[in-house]
GROMACS .gro file of C-alpha atoms in nm:
model
  445
    1MET     CA    1  -4.236   1.882   3.113
    2LYS     CA    2  -3.945   2.121   3.060
    3LEU     CA    3  -3.700   1.994   2.800
    4ALA     CA    4  -3.327   1.991   2.852
    5ARG     CA    5  -3.147   2.203   2.593
    6PHE     CA    6  -2.875   2.113   2.346
    7SER     CA    7  -2.568   2.330   2.329
    8ARG     CA    8  -2.522   2.474   1.977
    9LEU     CA    9  -2.240   2.230   1.895
   10GLY     CA   10  -2.435   1.950   2.061
   11PHE     CA   11  -2.737   2.018   1.842
   12ILE     CA   12  -2.534   2.033   1.520
   13LEU     CA   13  -2.354   1.706   1.597
   14ALA     CA   14  -2.678   1.537   1.710
   15ALA     CA   15  -2.865   1.651   1.397
   16ALA     CA   16  -2.568   1.555   1.178
   17GLY     CA   17  -2.552   1.222   1.361
   18SER     CA   18  -2.917   1.172   1.275
   19ALA     CA   19  -2.855   1.256   0.909
   20VAL     CA   20  -2.530   1.059   0.867
   21GLY     CA   21  -2.643   0.700   0.847
   22LEU     CA   22  -2.579   0.381   0.654
   23GLY     CA   23  -2.724   0.531   0.335
   24ASN     CA   24  -2.442   0.787   0.318
   25ILE     CA   25  -2.185   0.513   0.299
   26TRP     CA   26  -2.345   0.238   0.092
   27LYS     CA   27  -2.593   0.429  -0.126
   28PHE     CA   28  -2.476   0.779  -0.223
   29PRO     CA   29  -2.137   0.685  -0.378
   30TYR     CA   30  -2.286   0.420  -0.604
   31ILE     CA   31  -2.585   0.619  -0.730
   32ALA     CA   32  -2.348   0.909  -0.803
   33GLY     CA   33  -2.143   0.688  -1.034
   34GLU     CA   34  -2.448   0.512  -1.179
   35TYR     CA   35  -2.624   0.834  -1.282
   36GLY     CA   36  -2.340   1.027  -1.440
   37GLY     CA   37  -2.082   1.100  -1.172
   38GLY     CA   38  -2.017   1.474  -1.151
   39ALA     CA   39  -2.339   1.545  -1.343
   40PHE     CA   40  -2.542   1.368  -1.074
   41VAL     CA   41  -2.343   1.527  -0.790
   42LEU     CA   42  -2.422   1.870  -0.934
   43VAL     CA   43  -2.795   1.789  -0.958
   44TYR     CA   44  -2.783   1.639  -0.609
   45LEU     CA   45  -2.627   1.952  -0.458
   46ILE     CA   46  -2.888   2.171  -0.628
   47THR     CA   47  -3.173   1.954  -0.495
   48VAL     CA   48  -3.016   1.959  -0.149
   49LEU     CA   49  -3.025   2.340  -0.156
   50LEU     CA   50  -3.370   2.379  -0.314
   51ILE     CA   51  -3.554   2.094  -0.144
   52GLY     CA   52  -3.356   1.922   0.133
   53PHE     CA   53  -3.233   2.247   0.287
   54SER     CA   54  -3.581   2.404   0.257
   55ILE     CA   55  -3.752   2.115   0.435
   56MET     CA   56  -3.481   2.093   0.700
   57ILE     CA   57  -3.531   2.460   0.791
   58ALA     CA   58  -3.910   2.405   0.791
   59GLU     CA   59  -3.880   2.100   1.017
   60MET     CA   60  -3.645   2.287   1.250
   61LEU     CA   61  -3.889   2.578   1.258
   62ILE     CA   62  -4.183   2.357   1.363
   63GLY     CA   63  -3.978   2.205   1.646
   64TYR     CA   64  -3.826   2.538   1.749
   65LEU     CA   65  -4.165   2.711   1.768
   66GLY     CA   66  -4.357   2.415   1.910
   67ARG     CA   67  -4.105   2.325   2.183
   68ARG     CA   68  -4.271   1.988   2.243
   69ASP     CA   69  -4.313   1.647   2.084
   70THR     CA   70  -4.406   1.631   1.715
   71VAL     CA   71  -4.781   1.576   1.770
   72SER     CA   72  -4.812   1.859   2.024
   73SER     CA   73  -4.608   2.096   1.805
   74PHE     CA   74  -4.837   2.047   1.506
   75GLU     CA   75  -5.143   2.078   1.727
   76GLU     CA   76  -5.032   2.398   1.900
   77LEU     CA   77  -4.898   2.577   1.591
   78ALA     CA   78  -5.205   2.515   1.374
   79PRO     CA   79  -5.432   2.822   1.406
   80GLN     CA   80  -5.741   2.608   1.331
   81HIS     CA   81  -5.838   2.243   1.276
   82LYS     CA   82  -5.591   2.146   1.546
   83ARG     CA   83  -5.743   1.802   1.600
   84TYR     CA   84  -5.666   1.716   1.239
   85TRP     CA   85  -5.324   1.875   1.204
   86LYS     CA   86  -5.195   1.691   1.511
   87PHE     CA   87  -5.188   1.376   1.298
   88GLY     CA   88  -4.905   1.536   1.098
   89GLY     CA   89  -4.691   1.476   1.405
   90PHE     CA   90  -4.739   1.101   1.381
   91GLN     CA   91  -4.473   1.102   1.111
   92ALA     CA   92  -4.258   1.015   1.414
   93LEU     CA   93  -4.386   0.658   1.374
   94ALA     CA   94  -4.172   0.630   1.059
   95GLY     CA   95  -3.853   0.631   1.267
   96LEU     CA   96  -3.983   0.354   1.490
   97PHE     CA   97  -4.078   0.143   1.188
   98ILE     CA   98  -3.736   0.201   1.030
   99MET     CA   99  -3.574   0.078   1.349
  100ILE     CA  100  -3.742  -0.260   1.307
  101PHE     CA  101  -3.493  -0.347   1.033
  102TYR     CA  102  -3.225  -0.082   1.101
  103SER     CA  103  -3.144  -0.240   1.437
  104VAL     CA  104  -3.096  -0.576   1.264
  105VAL     CA  105  -2.849  -0.418   1.019
  106ILE     CA  106  -2.659  -0.258   1.307
  107GLY     CA  107  -2.642  -0.608   1.453
  108TRP     CA  108  -2.479  -0.729   1.132
  109ILE     CA  109  -2.221  -0.450   1.166
  110PHE     CA  110  -2.147  -0.548   1.528
  111ASN     CA  111  -2.093  -0.905   1.412
  112TYR     CA  112  -1.851  -0.794   1.138
  113ILE     CA  113  -1.651  -0.583   1.386
  114VAL     CA  114  -1.588  -0.895   1.592
  115THR     CA  115  -1.521  -1.137   1.304
  116SER     CA  116  -1.295  -0.892   1.116
  117LEU     CA  117  -1.049  -0.897   1.404
  118THR     CA  118  -0.933  -1.244   1.304
  119TYR     CA  119  -1.097  -1.337   0.974
  120LEU     CA  120  -1.158  -1.184   0.632
  121PRO     CA  121  -1.294  -1.375   0.328
  122SER     CA  122  -1.034  -1.432   0.057
  123SER     CA  123  -1.268  -1.367  -0.237
  124VAL     CA  124  -1.595  -1.200  -0.324
  125LYS     CA  125  -1.752  -1.545  -0.364
  126GLU     CA  126  -1.643  -1.649  -0.016
  127ALA     CA  127  -1.761  -1.317   0.128
  128GLU     CA  128  -2.097  -1.370  -0.041
  129ASN     CA  129  -2.126  -1.718   0.111
  130VAL     CA  130  -2.037  -1.586   0.460
  131PHE     CA  131  -2.296  -1.307   0.444
  132SER     CA  132  -2.562  -1.534   0.293
  133SER     CA  133  -2.503  -1.797   0.563
  134MET     CA  134  -2.548  -1.537   0.837
  135LEU     CA  135  -2.853  -1.385   0.672
  136HIS     CA  136  -3.039  -1.704   0.584
  137ALA     CA  137  -2.925  -1.958   0.844
  138ASP     CA  138  -2.774  -1.795   1.157
  139PHE     CA  139  -3.070  -1.669   1.357
  140PHE     CA  140  -2.890  -1.676   1.693
  141THR     CA  141  -2.603  -1.445   1.587
  142GLN     CA  142  -2.844  -1.192   1.437
  143PHE     CA  143  -3.072  -1.210   1.742
  144PHE     CA  144  -2.781  -1.159   1.983
  145TYR     CA  145  -2.641  -0.850   1.810
  146HIS     CA  146  -2.988  -0.710   1.741
  147THR     CA  147  -3.052  -0.736   2.115
  148LEU     CA  148  -2.718  -0.568   2.188
  149ALA     CA  149  -2.815  -0.279   1.958
  150PHE     CA  150  -3.152  -0.251   2.136
  151ALA     CA  151  -2.981  -0.239   2.478
  152TRP     CA  152  -2.730   0.029   2.373
  153ILE     CA  153  -2.988   0.253   2.205
  154THR     CA  154  -3.235   0.221   2.493
  155TYR     CA  155  -2.964   0.306   2.746
  156VAL     CA  156  -2.864   0.624   2.559
  157LEU     CA  157  -3.227   0.734   2.520
  158ASN     CA  158  -3.290   0.683   2.891
  159GLN     CA  159  -3.000   0.919   2.974
  160GLY     CA  160  -3.190   1.207   2.810
  161ILE     CA  161  -3.097   1.497   2.584
  162LYS     CA  162  -2.777   1.623   2.751
  163SER     CA  163  -2.632   1.315   2.921
  164GLY     CA  164  -2.746   1.069   2.655
  165ILE     CA  165  -2.806   1.197   2.303
  166GLU     CA  166  -2.573   1.500   2.305
  167LYS     CA  167  -2.296   1.313   2.486
  168LEU     CA  168  -2.319   1.017   2.245
  169ASN     CA  169  -2.286   1.243   1.941
  170MET     CA  170  -2.013   1.461   2.095
  171TYR     CA  171  -1.798   1.147   2.118
  172LEU     CA  172  -1.905   0.931   1.824
  173MET     CA  173  -1.935   1.193   1.548
  174PRO     CA  174  -1.576   1.326   1.585
  175MET     CA  175  -1.449   0.967   1.610
  176LEU     CA  176  -1.644   0.872   1.296
  177MET     CA  177  -1.496   1.169   1.109
  178LEU     CA  178  -1.146   1.090   1.238
  179ILE     CA  179  -1.161   0.726   1.124
  180LEU     CA  180  -1.295   0.816   0.778
  181THR     CA  181  -1.040   1.097   0.738
  182GLY     CA  182  -0.751   0.865   0.829
  183MET     CA  183  -0.866   0.599   0.582
  184PHE     CA  184  -0.928   0.868   0.318
  185ILE     CA  185  -0.570   0.999   0.353
  186TYR     CA  186  -0.441   0.644   0.302
  187ALA     CA  187  -0.665   0.606  -0.005
  188LEU     CA  188  -0.528   0.932  -0.149
  189ASN     CA  189  -0.188   0.764  -0.186
  190LEU     CA  190  -0.318   0.464  -0.381
  191ASP     CA  191  -0.305   0.446  -0.762
  192ALA     CA  192  -0.676   0.367  -0.784
  193PHE     CA  193  -0.782   0.697  -0.625
  194SER     CA  194  -0.803   0.859  -0.969
  195GLN     CA  195  -1.037   0.581  -1.086
  196ALA     CA  196  -1.261   0.628  -0.783
  197PHE     CA  197  -1.262   1.004  -0.837
  198ALA     CA  198  -1.355   0.961  -1.204
  199PHE     CA  199  -1.632   0.712  -1.116
  200MET     CA  200  -1.793   0.958  -0.875
  201PHE     CA  201  -1.719   1.294  -1.035
  202TYR     CA  202  -1.648   1.268  -1.407
  203PRO     CA  203  -1.964   1.419  -1.561
  204ASP     CA  204  -2.140   1.183  -1.799
  205TRP     CA  205  -2.441   1.388  -1.909
  206SER     CA  206  -2.585   1.100  -2.112
  207LYS     CA  207  -2.676   0.917  -1.789
  208LEU     CA  208  -2.861   1.216  -1.647
  209ASN     CA  209  -3.219   1.107  -1.725
  210SER     CA  210  -3.548   1.182  -1.548
  211GLN     CA  211  -3.493   0.893  -1.308
  212ALA     CA  212  -3.164   1.052  -1.202
  213PHE     CA  213  -3.349   1.369  -1.101
  214VAL     CA  214  -3.606   1.171  -0.899
  215THR     CA  215  -3.325   0.973  -0.735
  216ALA     CA  216  -3.137   1.294  -0.650
  217VAL     CA  217  -3.445   1.451  -0.490
  218GLY     CA  218  -3.527   1.134  -0.299
  219HIS     CA  219  -3.175   1.081  -0.169
  220ALA     CA  220  -3.125   1.448  -0.082
  221PHE     CA  221  -3.438   1.419   0.130
  222PHE     CA  222  -3.380   1.082   0.295
  223THR     CA  223  -3.011   1.126   0.369
  224LEU     CA  224  -3.087   1.439   0.573
  225SER     CA  225  -3.312   1.240   0.808
  226LEU     CA  226  -3.623   1.439   0.719
  227GLY     CA  227  -3.990   1.345   0.738
  228MET     CA  228  -3.969   1.129   1.050
  229GLY     CA  229  -3.978   1.395   1.323
  230ALA     CA  230  -3.615   1.347   1.433
  231ILE     CA  231  -3.489   1.694   1.337
  232MET     CA  232  -3.815   1.843   1.466
  233THR     CA  233  -3.780   1.674   1.804
  234TYR     CA  234  -3.415   1.776   1.836
  235SER     CA  235  -3.505   2.134   1.738
  236ALA     CA  236  -3.756   2.150   2.024
  237SER     CA  237  -3.451   2.124   2.251
  238MET     CA  238  -3.255   2.394   2.069
  239GLU     CA  239  -3.142   2.697   2.270
  240LYS     CA  240  -3.356   3.011   2.241
  241GLY     CA  241  -3.221   3.252   1.982
  242SER     CA  242  -3.053   2.976   1.780
  243ASN     CA  243  -2.985   3.043   1.415
  244LEU     CA  244  -3.179   2.775   1.231
  245VAL     CA  245  -3.022   2.852   0.894
  246LYS     CA  246  -2.663   2.822   1.016
  247ASN     CA  247  -2.745   2.502   1.206
  248ALA     CA  248  -2.915   2.354   0.899
  249PHE     CA  249  -2.618   2.451   0.681
  250TRP     CA  250  -2.369   2.272   0.905
  251VAL     CA  251  -2.585   1.959   0.918
  252VAL     CA  252  -2.616   1.952   0.538
  253PHE     CA  253  -2.245   2.027   0.495
  254LEU     CA  254  -2.132   1.750   0.732
  255ASP     CA  255  -2.377   1.499   0.586
  256THR     CA  256  -2.272   1.565   0.226
  257THR     CA  257  -1.899   1.583   0.303
  258ILE     CA  258  -1.900   1.252   0.490
  259ALA     CA  259  -2.088   1.085   0.203
  260ILE     CA  260  -1.834   1.210  -0.054
  261VAL     CA  261  -1.527   1.127   0.157
  262ALA     CA  262  -1.661   0.779   0.238
  263GLY     CA  263  -1.741   0.715  -0.128
  264LEU     CA  264  -1.397   0.816  -0.255
  265MET     CA  265  -1.227   0.609   0.013
  266LEU     CA  266  -1.439   0.296  -0.040
  267PHE     CA  267  -1.422   0.292  -0.417
  268THR     CA  268  -1.047   0.351  -0.411
  269PHE     CA  269  -1.013   0.034  -0.205
  270LEU     CA  270  -1.249  -0.156  -0.436
  271TYR     CA  271  -1.063  -0.049  -0.751
  272GLN     CA  272  -0.721  -0.112  -0.592
  273TYR     CA  273  -0.788  -0.444  -0.420
  274GLY     CA  274  -1.134  -0.563  -0.518
  275SER     CA  275  -1.363  -0.619  -0.812
  276GLY     CA  276  -1.480  -0.263  -0.868
  277PRO     CA  277  -1.796  -0.076  -0.767
  278ALA     CA  278  -2.079  -0.240  -0.577
  279LYS     CA  279  -2.389  -0.105  -0.407
  280GLY     CA  280  -2.609  -0.148  -0.102
  281PRO     CA  281  -2.535  -0.415   0.160
  282GLY     CA  282  -2.327  -0.598  -0.101
  283LEU     CA  283  -2.076  -0.311  -0.096
  284VAL     CA  284  -2.029  -0.322   0.281
  285PHE     CA  285  -2.066  -0.689   0.368
  286ILE     CA  286  -1.938  -0.864   0.055
  287SER     CA  287  -1.715  -0.655  -0.175
  288LEU     CA  288  -1.527  -0.458   0.092
  289PRO     CA  289  -1.429  -0.748   0.323
  290ALA     CA  290  -1.281  -0.929   0.022
  291ALA     CA  291  -1.091  -0.613  -0.076
  292PHE     CA  292  -0.962  -0.570   0.281
  293TYR     CA  293  -0.829  -0.929   0.269
  294GLU     CA  294  -0.596  -0.832  -0.015
  295MET     CA  295  -0.434  -0.570   0.212
  296GLY     CA  296  -0.296  -0.831   0.452
  297VAL     CA  297  -0.281  -0.752   0.825
  298LEU     CA  298  -0.353  -0.387   0.752
  299GLY     CA  299  -0.680  -0.506   0.599
  300ASN     CA  300  -0.797  -0.649   0.932
  301ILE     CA  301  -0.720  -0.318   1.102
  302PHE     CA  302  -0.899  -0.117   0.832
  303ALA     CA  303  -1.194  -0.356   0.833
  304VAL     CA  304  -1.241  -0.322   1.209
  305LEU     CA  305  -1.204   0.057   1.194
  306PHE     CA  306  -1.446   0.082   0.902
  307PHE     CA  307  -1.714  -0.128   1.070
  308ILE     CA  308  -1.668   0.068   1.392
  309ALA     CA  309  -1.722   0.390   1.195
  310LEU     CA  310  -2.027   0.234   1.030
  311ALA     CA  311  -2.161   0.132   1.372
  312PHE     CA  312  -2.114   0.489   1.497
  313ALA     CA  313  -2.313   0.619   1.198
  314GLY     CA  314  -2.586   0.364   1.261
  315LEU     CA  315  -2.610   0.424   1.635
  316THR     CA  316  -2.627   0.805   1.613
  317SER     CA  317  -2.902   0.771   1.351
  318SER     CA  318  -3.088   0.508   1.555
  319VAL     CA  319  -3.117   0.725   1.863
  320SER     CA  320  -3.278   1.000   1.655
  321LEU     CA  321  -3.521   0.753   1.498
  322VAL     CA  322  -3.665   0.650   1.836
  323GLU     CA  323  -3.644   0.978   2.033
  324PRO     CA  324  -3.951   1.142   1.868
  325MET     CA  325  -4.186   0.870   1.996
  326VAL     CA  326  -4.009   0.865   2.333
  327GLN     CA  327  -4.074   1.238   2.366
  328TYR     CA  328  -4.434   1.190   2.252
  329PHE     CA  329  -4.515   0.949   2.536
  330ILE     CA  330  -4.336   1.172   2.788
  331ASP     CA  331  -4.527   1.485   2.680
  332ARG     CA  332  -4.869   1.342   2.605
  333PHE     CA  333  -4.901   1.067   2.863
  334GLY     CA  334  -4.662   1.174   3.138
  335TRP     CA  335  -4.446   0.863   3.108
  336SER     CA  336  -4.106   0.864   3.272
  337ARG     CA  337  -3.813   0.870   3.028
  338LEU     CA  338  -3.718   0.518   3.143
  339LYS     CA  339  -4.065   0.381   3.068
  340ALA     CA  340  -4.086   0.556   2.731
  341SER     CA  341  -3.732   0.452   2.626
  342VAL     CA  342  -3.778   0.088   2.722
  343GLY     CA  343  -4.128   0.076   2.573
  344MET     CA  344  -4.021   0.210   2.235
  345GLY     CA  345  -3.707  -0.003   2.243
  346LEU     CA  346  -3.905  -0.319   2.308
  347PHE     CA  347  -4.134  -0.231   2.018
  348PHE     CA  348  -3.858  -0.227   1.755
  349TRP     CA  349  -3.673  -0.514   1.925
  350PHE     CA  350  -3.979  -0.743   1.917
  351PHE     CA  351  -4.073  -0.674   1.556
  352GLY     CA  352  -3.704  -0.683   1.464
  353ILE     CA  353  -3.710  -1.053   1.548
  354PHE     CA  354  -3.967  -1.100   1.270
  355ALA     CA  355  -3.740  -0.900   1.038
  356ILE     CA  356  -3.462  -1.150   1.112
  357LEU     CA  357  -3.692  -1.450   1.071
  358SER     CA  358  -3.820  -1.320   0.737
  359ASN     CA  359  -3.475  -1.395   0.589
  360ILE     CA  360  -3.421  -1.734   0.759
  361ASP     CA  361  -3.461  -2.045   0.541
  362GLY     CA  362  -3.758  -2.256   0.642
  363VAL     CA  363  -3.935  -1.961   0.806
  364LYS     CA  364  -3.920  -1.678   0.553
  365GLU     CA  365  -4.199  -1.831   0.346
  366TYR     CA  366  -4.445  -1.750   0.626
  367LEU     CA  367  -4.328  -1.388   0.646
  368THR     CA  368  -4.333  -1.307   0.276
  369TRP     CA  369  -4.621  -1.136   0.101
  370GLY     CA  370  -4.609  -1.068  -0.270
  371SER     CA  371  -4.256  -0.994  -0.384
  372ARG     CA  372  -4.130  -0.876  -0.043
  373ASN     CA  373  -4.061  -1.033   0.294
  374PHE     CA  374  -4.135  -0.855   0.625
  375PHE     CA  375  -3.787  -0.694   0.633
  376ASP     CA  376  -3.829  -0.552   0.282
  377TRP     CA  377  -4.188  -0.438   0.344
  378MET     CA  378  -4.075  -0.228   0.640
  379ASP     CA  379  -3.805  -0.074   0.423
  380PHE     CA  380  -4.050  -0.004   0.139
  381LEU     CA  381  -4.329   0.132   0.361
  382THR     CA  382  -4.102   0.384   0.531
  383ALA     CA  383  -3.886   0.491   0.236
  384ALA     CA  384  -4.155   0.505  -0.034
  385VAL     CA  385  -4.459   0.616   0.166
  386MET     CA  386  -4.405   0.749   0.518
  387LEU     CA  387  -4.095   0.967   0.474
  388PRO     CA  388  -4.194   1.155   0.156
  389PHE     CA  389  -4.547   1.197   0.293
  390GLY     CA  390  -4.400   1.342   0.613
  391GLY     CA  391  -4.194   1.589   0.410
  392LEU     CA  392  -4.496   1.685   0.202
  393ILE     CA  393  -4.703   1.753   0.515
  394MET     CA  394  -4.429   1.970   0.670
  395ALA     CA  395  -4.387   2.180   0.355
  396ILE     CA  396  -4.763   2.242   0.337
  397PHE     CA  397  -4.788   2.310   0.710
  398VAL     CA  398  -4.514   2.575   0.720
  399GLY     CA  399  -4.594   2.714   0.376
  400PHE     CA  400  -4.973   2.744   0.408
  401VAL     CA  401  -5.095   2.672   0.765
  402ILE     CA  402  -4.864   2.853   1.008
  403PRO     CA  403  -4.938   3.227   0.968
  404GLU     CA  404  -4.680   3.381   0.735
  405SER     CA  405  -4.621   3.657   0.991
  406GLU     CA  406  -4.487   3.401   1.242
  407VAL     CA  407  -4.262   3.237   0.983
  408HIS     CA  408  -4.141   3.579   0.865
  409LYS     CA  409  -4.060   3.695   1.220
  410VAL     CA  410  -3.819   3.407   1.281
  411MET     CA  411  -3.681   3.336   0.934
  412LYS     CA  412  -3.651   3.679   0.766
  413PRO     CA  413  -3.365   3.801   0.994
  414GLN     CA  414  -3.181   3.471   0.937
  415LEU     CA  415  -3.236   3.421   0.564
  416LYS     CA  416  -3.237   3.793   0.471
  417TRP     CA  417  -3.254   3.824   0.087
  418ALA     CA  418  -3.306   3.448   0.053
  419TYR     CA  419  -3.627   3.450   0.257
  420LYS     CA  420  -3.865   3.495  -0.038
  421PRO     CA  421  -3.695   3.230  -0.259
  422TRP     CA  422  -3.696   2.985   0.035
  423TYR     CA  423  -4.062   3.049   0.116
  424PHE     CA  424  -4.159   3.019  -0.253
  425SER     CA  425  -3.963   2.692  -0.283
  426LEU     CA  426  -4.127   2.554   0.030
  427ARG     CA  427  -4.478   2.636  -0.095
  428TYR     CA  428  -4.460   2.550  -0.463
  429ILE     CA  429  -4.148   2.351  -0.553
  430THR     CA  430  -4.095   2.120  -0.257
  431PRO     CA  431  -4.453   1.978  -0.230
  432VAL     CA  432  -4.464   1.897  -0.602
  433ALA     CA  433  -4.117   1.739  -0.591
  434MET     CA  434  -4.203   1.527  -0.285
  435PHE     CA  435  -4.531   1.412  -0.440
  436ILE     CA  436  -4.352   1.302  -0.759
  437VAL     CA  437  -4.080   1.125  -0.558
  438MET     CA  438  -4.343   0.942  -0.353
  439LEU     CA  439  -4.530   0.825  -0.664
  440SER     CA  440  -4.203   0.718  -0.827
  441LEU     CA  441  -4.082   0.522  -0.524
  442MET     CA  442  -4.420   0.351  -0.497
  443GLY     CA  443  -4.390   0.246  -0.862
  444ILE     CA  444  -4.698   0.440  -0.970
  445ILE     CA  445  -4.502   0.652  -1.217
   0.00000   0.00000   0.00000
């Protein structure tokens, strides 16, 4: 089936929309401060260039050359052992597994958009009680908004590349950037901005240990939406003659810029009105609402705008997480886009119900194995195993399996003098780094 094609801007915004997710806003700012501020940011930027950027170009190249779903692209580009290499394309399953819990989190964000219109908790303790009550006792609210997220994502996917995915990102990404920029400008005028800046950028070299390097590599990789077939699938719909390097640069630039701007803005608010830095869901659903309360009526407005921006980031990422498997069933089995979109949507919606139940008191005991419940196991399986393994496979595939002459023909004119360093990094640095990150995240080392 002939694929619709992204416009150049459409591809950049769609790929950036895939990369810019919840992790940019609630993970990057905190780990930057935790591991030495400016020292960590410097290491992070280097790892983005050496590893994240290398893998992104490699993933784009597979999609651009293959022009089909992830499985078919691996199968067709492998000069031999095609029946084995096609399994590299099943990294697309990672996105579908992520959506099992990601859709639930988007549901939480939808809920906070609505409640923030009229209510904000007056303290961190109250905010913690509100979030805990929703998480552990309010199944219906979570189910309703999880279903709403499923319906929205499935609708966009059914509209296809141009009318659905590109159109969604052409609207939501500029709006996301506009909201964050407006709130950032306000934060610039607060006294606490200097504290937030120091927290994120003042270099404390004593905190830059080996774990910081592993964290930098891991986050540089995961925040760019690599190893799950999303960028590969989008690249299959790139216009002929597209410059992969320039497109990859803009995606990396937008992703990193949004993470830094969001971090400075959020921590300024937390230092000015709240209790200081926080991380993960606690930053977004507990510390921030309490800080917004201290701002009065303006706090309600900022809270709603912030959660809308967060929803935009989540929705643009979600579409890219499901599209690879949608395209797989269209290409390999001849399914209509409606059937594939609904089928994949129902998959993450159904198992998402178990993700909700695994946090509900009285039920979670039946959905907990070892130290993790079903929600946390999905998070661990994808982040620690599937994504780094997907990146490792792509680096090996482009570096050692696709004939170097084919890689050279496309990439040499675009990379010019940087071609040999990129190809060397892809073959010898990136695979080792991804293997170490995978072992570290799995707790083996």
